[in-house]
CSV table of C-alpha atoms and ligand atoms in Angstrom, one decimal:
chain,number,residue,atom,x,y,z
Y,584,MET,CA,-3.8,-19.1,-3.3
Y,585,ASN,CA,-3.9,-21.9,-0.6
Y,586,THR,CA,-1.2,-20.3,1.4
Y,587,GLN,CA,-3.0,-16.9,1.5
Y,588,LYS,CA,-6.3,-18.6,2.6
Y,589,GLN,CA,-4.7,-19.4,5.9
Y,590,PHE,CA,-4.3,-15.8,7.0
Y,591,ARG,CA,-7.0,-13.8,8.8
Y,592,PRO,CA,-8.1,-11.0,6.4
Y,593,ARG,CA,-7.0,-7.6,7.4
Y,594,TYR,CA,-7.9,-4.2,6.3
Y,595,SER,CA,-6.0,-0.8,6.2
Y,596,PHE,CA,-6.2,2.6,4.8
Y,597,GLU,CA,-3.2,4.7,3.6
Y,598,PHE,CA,-2.9,8.5,3.8
Y,599,PHE,CA,-0.3,10.8,2.8
Y,600,PRO,CA,1.1,13.6,5.2
Y,601,PRO,CA,-0.9,16.9,4.5
Y,602,LYS,CA,1.0,19.8,3.7
Y,603,THR,CA,-1.3,22.5,5.1
Y,604,PRO,CA,-3.7,23.0,8.2
Y,605,ALA,CA,-6.6,22.8,5.7
Y,606,GLY,CA,-5.2,19.4,4.4
Y,607,MET,CA,-4.8,18.1,8.0
Y,608,GLU,CA,-8.4,19.0,8.7
Y,609,LYS,CA,-9.5,17.1,5.5
Y,610,LEU,CA,-7.4,14.1,6.7
Y,611,GLN,CA,-9.1,14.4,10.1
Y,612,THR,CA,-12.7,14.1,8.6
Y,613,ALA,CA,-11.7,11.1,6.4
Y,614,ARG,CA,-9.8,9.5,9.2
Y,615,ASP,CA,-12.8,9.8,11.5
Y,616,GLU,CA,-15.2,8.2,8.8
Y,617,LEU,CA,-12.8,5.4,8.1
Y,618,ALA,CA,-12.0,4.7,11.8
Y,619,ARG,CA,-15.8,3.8,12.3
Y,620,ARG,CA,-15.0,0.8,10.2
Y,621,LYS,CA,-12.4,-0.5,12.7
Y,622,PRO,CA,-9.5,-1.1,10.2
Y,623,ASP,CA,-6.6,-3.1,11.4
Y,624,PHE,CA,-4.4,-0.1,10.8
Y,625,PHE,CA,-3.8,3.1,9.0
Y,626,SER,CA,-0.6,4.0,7.2
Y,627,VAL,CA,1.1,7.2,6.3
Y,628,THR,CA,3.4,7.6,3.4
Y,629,TYR,CA,7.0,9.0,3.5
Y,630,GLY,CA,8.7,11.2,0.9
Y,631,ALA,CA,11.9,9.5,-0.3
Y,632,GLY,CA,15.0,11.3,0.7
Y,633,GLY,CA,13.2,12.4,3.9
Y,634,SER,CA,11.3,15.2,2.0
Y,635,THR,CA,8.2,14.6,4.2
Y,636,GLN,CA,10.0,13.3,7.4
Y,637,GLU,CA,8.7,15.8,9.9
Y,638,ARG,CA,5.1,15.8,8.6
Y,639,THR,CA,4.9,12.0,8.4
Y,640,ILE,CA,6.0,11.7,12.0
Y,641,GLU,CA,3.6,14.3,13.1
Y,642,THR,CA,0.6,12.7,11.2
Y,643,VAL,CA,1.6,9.1,12.3
Y,644,LEU,CA,1.6,10.2,15.9
Y,645,LYS,CA,-1.5,12.1,15.7
Y,646,LEU,CA,-3.4,9.3,14.3
Y,647,GLN,CA,-2.0,6.8,16.6
Y,648,ASP,CA,-2.9,8.8,19.6
Y,649,GLN,CA,-6.6,8.7,18.4
Y,650,GLY,CA,-6.5,5.0,19.0
Y,651,ILE,CA,-5.9,3.2,15.7
Y,652,SER,CA,-2.7,1.5,15.1
Y,653,THR,CA,-0.8,3.6,12.5
Y,654,ALA,CA,2.1,2.5,10.4
Y,655,PRO,CA,4.6,4.9,9.0
Y,656,HIS,CA,6.1,4.2,5.6
Y,657,LEU,CA,9.9,4.5,5.7
Y,658,SER,CA,12.1,4.6,2.7
Y,659,CYS,CA,15.9,4.2,2.8
Y,660,VAL,CA,16.8,5.9,-0.4
Y,661,GLY,CA,18.8,9.1,0.2
Y,662,SER,CA,18.9,8.4,3.9
Y,663,THR,CA,21.7,7.8,6.4
Y,664,LEU,CA,21.7,4.9,8.9
Y,665,GLU,CA,21.8,7.4,11.7
Y,666,ASN,CA,18.7,9.2,10.5
Y,667,MET,CA,16.8,5.9,10.1
Y,668,SER,CA,18.0,4.6,13.6
Y,669,SER,CA,16.7,7.8,15.2
Y,670,LEU,CA,13.3,7.4,13.4
Y,671,LEU,CA,12.9,3.8,14.4
Y,672,ASP,CA,13.8,4.7,18.1
Y,673,GLN,CA,11.3,7.4,18.0
Y,674,TYR,CA,8.6,5.3,16.6
Y,675,LYS,CA,9.4,2.6,19.1
Y,676,GLU,CA,9.2,4.8,22.0
Y,677,LYS,CA,5.8,6.3,20.8
Y,678,GLY,CA,4.2,2.7,20.7
Y,679,VAL,CA,4.3,2.2,16.9
Y,680,THR,CA,4.6,-1.5,16.2
Y,681,ARG,CA,4.2,-1.6,12.4
Y,682,ILE,CA,6.5,-0.1,9.6
Y,683,VAL,CA,6.0,-0.2,5.9
Y,684,ALA,CA,9.6,-0.6,4.6
Y,685,LEU,CA,10.5,0.7,1.3
Y,686,ARG,CA,13.4,1.5,-1.0
Y,687,GLY,CA,11.6,4.6,-2.3
Y,688,ASP,CA,12.7,6.7,-5.3
Y,689,LEU,CA,15.3,9.2,-5.5
Y,690,PRO,CA,13.7,12.8,-5.9
Y,691,SER,CA,14.9,14.5,-9.0
Y,692,GLY,CA,18.1,16.6,-8.3
Y,693,MET,CA,19.0,14.4,-5.4
Y,694,VAL,CA,22.3,12.7,-6.0
Y,695,SER,CA,23.3,10.7,-3.0
Y,696,ALA,CA,21.5,7.3,-3.1
Y,697,GLY,CA,21.9,6.8,0.7
Y,698,GLU,CA,23.6,4.1,2.7
Y,699,LEU,CA,21.1,1.3,1.9
Y,700,ARG,CA,20.4,0.6,-1.7
Y,701,TYR,CA,17.4,-1.8,-1.7
Y,702,ALA,CA,14.3,-2.5,0.6
Y,703,ASN,CA,15.7,-5.9,1.6
Y,704,GLU,CA,18.7,-4.2,3.1
Y,705,LEU,CA,16.3,-1.9,5.0
Y,706,VAL,CA,14.3,-4.9,6.4
Y,707,GLU,CA,17.6,-6.5,7.5
Y,708,PHE,CA,18.8,-3.1,9.2
Y,709,ILE,CA,15.4,-2.8,10.9
Y,710,ARG,CA,15.6,-6.2,12.3
Y,711,ASP,CA,19.2,-5.7,13.3
Y,712,HIS,CA,18.4,-2.4,15.0
Y,713,SER,CA,14.9,-3.1,16.4
Y,714,GLY,CA,14.8,-6.9,16.7
Y,715,ASN,CA,11.3,-8.2,16.3
Y,716,HIS,CA,9.7,-5.1,17.8
Y,717,PHE,CA,8.1,-4.0,14.3
Y,718,ASN,CA,5.8,-5.9,12.1
Y,719,ILE,CA,7.5,-5.2,8.8
Y,720,GLU,CA,5.4,-4.6,5.8
Y,721,VAL,CA,7.0,-4.6,2.2
Y,722,ALA,CA,5.9,-3.7,-1.1
Y,723,ALA,CA,5.0,-6.3,-3.9
Y,724,TYR,CA,4.5,-5.8,-7.6
Y,725,PRO,CA,1.9,-8.3,-9.4
Y,726,GLU,CA,2.7,-6.5,-12.6
Y,727,PHE,CA,6.5,-6.1,-11.6
Y,728,HIS,CA,8.4,-3.1,-10.6
Y,729,PRO,CA,9.2,-0.8,-13.6
Y,730,GLN,CA,12.9,-1.1,-13.0
Y,731,ALA,CA,13.0,-4.8,-12.6
Y,732,GLU,CA,15.7,-6.5,-14.7
Y,733,SER,CA,13.0,-9.4,-15.4
Y,734,ALA,CA,9.9,-10.8,-13.8
Y,735,GLU,CA,12.1,-13.6,-12.5
Y,736,ALA,CA,14.7,-11.3,-11.1
Y,737,ASP,CA,11.8,-9.0,-9.4
Y,738,LEU,CA,10.3,-12.1,-7.8
Y,739,LEU,CA,13.7,-13.3,-6.4
Y,740,ASN,CA,14.2,-9.6,-5.1
Y,741,PHE,CA,10.8,-9.8,-3.5
Y,742,LYS,CA,11.9,-13.1,-1.8
Y,743,LYS,CA,15.0,-11.4,-0.4
Y,744,LYS,CA,12.8,-9.0,1.5
Y,745,ILE,CA,10.8,-12.0,3.1
Y,746,ASP,CA,14.2,-13.8,3.9
Y,747,ALA,CA,15.5,-10.6,5.6
Y,748,GLY,CA,12.4,-10.7,8.0
Y,749,ALA,CA,9.4,-9.0,6.4
Y,750,ASN,CA,6.1,-10.2,7.9
Y,751,SER,CA,3.7,-9.3,5.2
Y,752,ALA,CA,3.4,-7.4,2.0
Y,753,ILE,CA,1.2,-4.8,0.3
Y,754,THR,CA,0.9,-4.9,-3.4
Y,755,GLN,CA,1.2,-1.8,-5.8
Y,756,TYR,CA,-2.4,-1.3,-7.2
Y,757,PHE,CA,-3.7,-3.2,-10.3
Y,758,TYR,CA,-6.9,-3.5,-12.2
Y,759,ASN,CA,-6.4,-7.1,-13.2
Y,760,ALA,CA,-7.1,-9.7,-10.5
Y,761,ASP,CA,-5.3,-12.5,-12.6
Y,762,ALA,CA,-2.0,-10.6,-12.2
Y,763,TYR,CA,-2.3,-10.8,-8.6
Y,764,PHE,CA,-3.6,-14.5,-8.5
Y,765,TYR,CA,-0.5,-15.5,-10.8
Y,766,PHE,CA,2.0,-13.4,-8.8
Y,767,VAL,CA,0.8,-15.1,-5.5
Y,768,GLU,CA,0.9,-18.5,-7.0
Y,769,ARG,CA,4.5,-18.0,-8.1
Y,770,CYS,CA,5.4,-16.7,-4.7
Y,771,GLU,CA,3.8,-19.8,-3.0
Y,772,LYS,CA,5.8,-22.1,-5.4
Y,773,MET,CA,8.9,-20.5,-4.3
Y,774,GLY,CA,8.0,-21.1,-0.7
Y,775,MET,CA,7.1,-17.6,0.3
Y,776,ASP,CA,4.4,-17.7,3.0
Y,777,ILE,CA,3.4,-14.3,4.2
Y,778,PRO,CA,0.2,-12.5,3.7
Y,779,ILE,CA,0.3,-10.6,0.4
Y,780,VAL,CA,-2.4,-7.9,0.6
Y,781,PRO,CA,-3.8,-6.3,-2.4
Y,782,GLY,CA,-3.4,-2.6,-2.6
Y,783,ILE,CA,-6.6,-1.0,-4.1
Y,784,MET,CA,-6.7,2.5,-5.8
Y,785,PRO,CA,-10.3,3.7,-6.3
Y,786,ILE,CA,-10.9,5.4,-9.6
Y,787,THR,CA,-12.0,9.0,-9.2
Y,788,ASN,CA,-10.1,11.0,-12.0
Y,789,TYR,CA,-8.9,9.8,-15.2
Y,790,SER,CA,-6.0,12.0,-16.1
Y,791,SER,CA,-4.2,11.7,-12.7
Y,792,LEU,CA,-4.7,8.0,-12.6
Y,793,VAL,CA,-3.0,7.6,-16.2
Y,794,ARG,CA,-0.2,9.7,-15.1
Y,795,PHE,CA,0.4,7.9,-11.8
Y,796,SER,CA,0.0,4.5,-13.3
Y,797,ASN,CA,2.5,5.4,-16.1
Y,798,MET,CA,5.0,6.4,-13.4
Y,799,CYS,CA,4.5,3.3,-11.2
Y,800,GLY,CA,4.0,0.7,-13.8
Y,801,ALA,CA,0.4,-0.3,-12.9
Y,802,GLU,CA,-1.6,-1.2,-16.2
Y,803,ILE,CA,-5.0,0.2,-16.9
Y,804,PRO,CA,-6.6,-2.5,-18.9
Y,805,ARG,CA,-7.7,-1.1,-22.3
Y,806,TRP,CA,-11.4,-1.8,-21.7
Y,807,ILE,CA,-11.3,0.4,-18.7
Y,808,LYS,CA,-9.4,3.1,-20.2
Y,809,LYS,CA,-11.6,3.3,-23.3
Y,810,GLN,CA,-14.6,3.5,-21.1
Y,811,LEU,CA,-13.1,6.2,-18.8
Y,812,GLU,CA,-11.9,8.1,-21.9
Y,813,ALA,CA,-15.5,8.0,-23.3
Y,814,TYR,CA,-16.8,9.7,-20.2
Y,815,GLY,CA,-14.6,12.9,-20.8
Y,816,ASP,CA,-15.2,15.5,-18.1
Y,817,ASP,CA,-18.1,13.6,-16.7
Y,818,LEU,CA,-16.7,13.0,-13.3
Y,819,ASN,CA,-19.9,11.5,-11.9
Y,820,SER,CA,-19.9,8.7,-14.5
Y,821,ILE,CA,-16.1,8.2,-14.0
Y,822,GLN,CA,-16.5,7.6,-10.4
Y,823,LYS,CA,-19.7,5.3,-10.8
Y,824,PHE,CA,-18.0,3.2,-13.3
Y,825,GLY,CA,-14.8,3.1,-11.3
Y,826,GLU,CA,-16.6,2.1,-8.2
Y,827,GLU,CA,-18.3,-0.9,-10.1
Y,828,VAL,CA,-15.2,-2.0,-11.6
Y,829,VAL,CA,-13.1,-1.9,-8.5
Y,830,SER,CA,-15.8,-3.3,-6.3
Y,831,ASN,CA,-16.1,-6.3,-8.6
Y,832,MET,CA,-12.5,-6.9,-8.6
Y,833,CYS,CA,-12.2,-6.8,-4.8
Y,834,GLU,CA,-15.0,-9.2,-4.4
Y,835,LYS,CA,-13.2,-11.6,-6.8
Y,836,LEU,CA,-9.9,-11.1,-4.9
Y,837,LEU,CA,-11.6,-11.8,-1.5
Y,838,GLN,CA,-13.5,-14.7,-2.7
Y,839,GLN,CA,-10.4,-16.5,-4.1
Y,840,GLY,CA,-8.5,-16.1,-0.7
Y,841,ALA,CA,-7.0,-12.6,-0.7
Y,842,PRO,CA,-6.0,-11.9,2.9
Y,843,GLY,CA,-7.7,-8.5,3.1
Y,844,LEU,CA,-7.5,-5.3,1.2
Y,845,HIS,CA,-5.2,-2.1,1.7
Y,846,PHE,CA,-7.0,1.1,0.3
Y,847,TYR,CA,-4.8,4.0,-1.1
Y,848,THR,CA,-7.2,6.7,-0.1
Y,849,LEU,CA,-5.4,9.8,-1.2
Y,850,ASN,CA,-7.0,11.3,2.0
Y,851,GLN,CA,-10.5,10.9,0.9
Y,852,ALA,CA,-12.9,8.5,2.7
Y,853,GLU,CA,-15.8,8.2,0.3
Y,854,PRO,CA,-14.3,6.5,-2.7
Y,855,SER,CA,-12.9,3.7,-0.5
Y,856,LEU,CA,-16.1,3.4,1.6
Y,857,LYS,CA,-18.2,3.0,-1.4
Y,858,ILE,CA,-16.2,-0.1,-2.3
Y,859,TRP,CA,-16.3,-1.2,1.3
Y,860,ASN,CA,-19.9,-1.0,1.4
Y,861,ASN,CA,-20.5,-2.7,-1.8
Y,862,LEU,CA,-18.5,-5.6,-0.5
Y,863,GLY,CA,-20.7,-5.7,2.6
Y,864,LEU,CA,-17.8,-5.4,5.0
Y,865,SER,CA,-18.9,-4.4,8.3
Y,866,GLY,CA,-17.1,-2.7,11.1
Y,867,ASP,CA,-17.0,-5.7,13.6
Y,868,ASP,CA,-17.1,-8.9,11.5
Y,869,LYS,CA,-15.3,-8.3,8.4
Y,870,ILE,CA,-16.6,-10.5,5.7
Y,871,ARG,CA,-14.9,-14.0,5.2
Y,872,PHE,CA,-16.0,-15.5,1.7
A,1388,FAD,P1,12.7,-2.6,-3.8
A,1388,FAD,O1,12.2,-3.8,-3.3
A,1388,FAD,O2,14.1,-2.3,-3.2
A,1388,FAD,O3,12.9,-2.9,-5.3
A,1388,FAD,C1,13.2,-1.8,-6.2
A,1388,FAD,C2,13.6,-2.4,-7.6
A,1388,FAD,O4,15.1,-2.9,-7.4
A,1388,FAD,C3,13.0,-3.5,-8.2
A,1388,FAD,O5,13.0,-3.4,-9.6
A,1388,FAD,C4,13.6,-4.9,-7.8
A,1388,FAD,O6,13.6,-5.9,-8.6
A,1388,FAD,C5,15.0,-4.3,-7.5
A,1388,FAD,N1,15.9,-5.0,-6.4
A,1388,FAD,C6,15.4,-5.2,-5.2
A,1388,FAD,N2,16.3,-5.6,-4.4
A,1388,FAD,C7,17.3,-5.8,-5.1
A,1388,FAD,C8,18.6,-6.3,-4.9
A,1388,FAD,N3,19.1,-6.7,-3.7
A,1388,FAD,N4,19.6,-6.5,-6.0
A,1388,FAD,C9,19.4,-5.7,-7.1
A,1388,FAD,N5,18.1,-5.3,-7.5
A,1388,FAD,C10,17.2,-5.3,-6.5
A,1388,FAD,N6,7.3,5.4,-2.2
A,1388,FAD,C11,7.7,6.6,-1.5
A,1388,FAD,O7,8.5,7.3,-1.8
A,1388,FAD,N7,7.0,6.7,-0.3
A,1388,FAD,C12,6.0,5.9,0.2
A,1388,FAD,O8,5.5,6.0,1.3
A,1388,FAD,C13,5.7,4.9,-0.6
A,1388,FAD,N8,4.8,3.9,-0.2
A,1388,FAD,C14,4.6,2.7,-1.0
A,1388,FAD,C15,3.6,1.7,-0.6
A,1388,FAD,C16,3.3,0.5,-1.3
A,1388,FAD,C17,2.5,-0.5,-0.7
A,1388,FAD,C18,4.0,0.4,-2.5
A,1388,FAD,C19,3.6,-0.8,-3.4
A,1388,FAD,C20,4.7,1.3,-3.1
A,1388,FAD,C21,5.2,2.5,-2.3
A,1388,FAD,N9,6.2,3.4,-2.8
A,1388,FAD,C22,6.4,4.5,-1.8
A,1388,FAD,C23,6.7,3.3,-4.1
A,1388,FAD,C24,8.1,2.6,-3.8
A,1388,FAD,O9,8.9,3.4,-3.0
A,1388,FAD,C25,8.6,2.5,-5.2
A,1388,FAD,O10,8.1,1.6,-6.0
A,1388,FAD,C26,10.2,2.1,-5.5
A,1388,FAD,O11,10.5,2.4,-6.8
A,1388,FAD,C27,10.5,0.7,-4.9
A,1388,FAD,O12,10.5,0.6,-3.5
A,1388,FAD,P2,10.5,-0.9,-3.1
A,1388,FAD,O13,10.5,-0.8,-1.6
A,1388,FAD,O14,9.6,-1.8,-3.8
A,1388,FAD,O15,12.0,-1.4,-3.7
């Protein structure tokens, strides 16, 4: 973890683009709560194949206008170079300086993979098209990507994104800090020297967490699963236990040199803020262990 310790810790919150005016209002409330903590940036997800394109742009520009740097996610799967160029130009013109560059997953029913196949090609494309204008974030998988040929191949593929010009990485969420430490150490041994920021998913609901984790290859350790199962429909206990487990993991991550945290908020402020407060992170002077 020596390389990671040299980076200033940074904190960010991720949103998805709401589908309805009521959803936008809810996001606005969450945004206001979280903005008071002075995060380094917000980010807004993007539906692969461009399915949320307009809503992502609209949400990014709205948040950006309210004074906190906002990073659109951009995925290349199912998209054309022309479309991606136009999005990059639009973002640049509106003062966006950070992009989360992803491959994405082809939505079911969509057959055309698009002109770029992997995220490293997208990073290369952004660098060719926009030079060094954007700070490029990429995805990292401490428990490995579900489609990876092998752990080794996945690490080498992650390195390709850095070699193509990525500035930093955000990880898939995990509930086992050792998976992150081991991943980072392997990256460091391979000479990768960018911040690898843990992605943090607060635990608020058991069944949706299990469904989502199965899809994205994030493991819920047995002891956590069993305890959550035992709470049944008791949401209060699930959330209390989840808050404790995730706060403890975040504390360990920061203590051992993780360069900040990125919260998957699912457009709710409270679960992330509870963890934030438990960690004693203040708005102005974020903790340095
Ligand atoms: P890649 O880095 O391209 O990797 C995908 C797979 O291909 C891996 O198995 C890798 O080992 C392999 N691979 C990579 N490069 C090569 C290569 N050159 N040759 C051969 N094999 C290769 N999805 C969305 O749709 N919208 C979002 O907004 C979104 N945001 C995300 C944010 C974060 C922080 C994370 C961690 C994930 C996010 N995702 C999002 C999910 C992501 O799109 C999926 O996990 C997707 O399956 C992989 O995207 P990637 O950018 O990691 O792909």
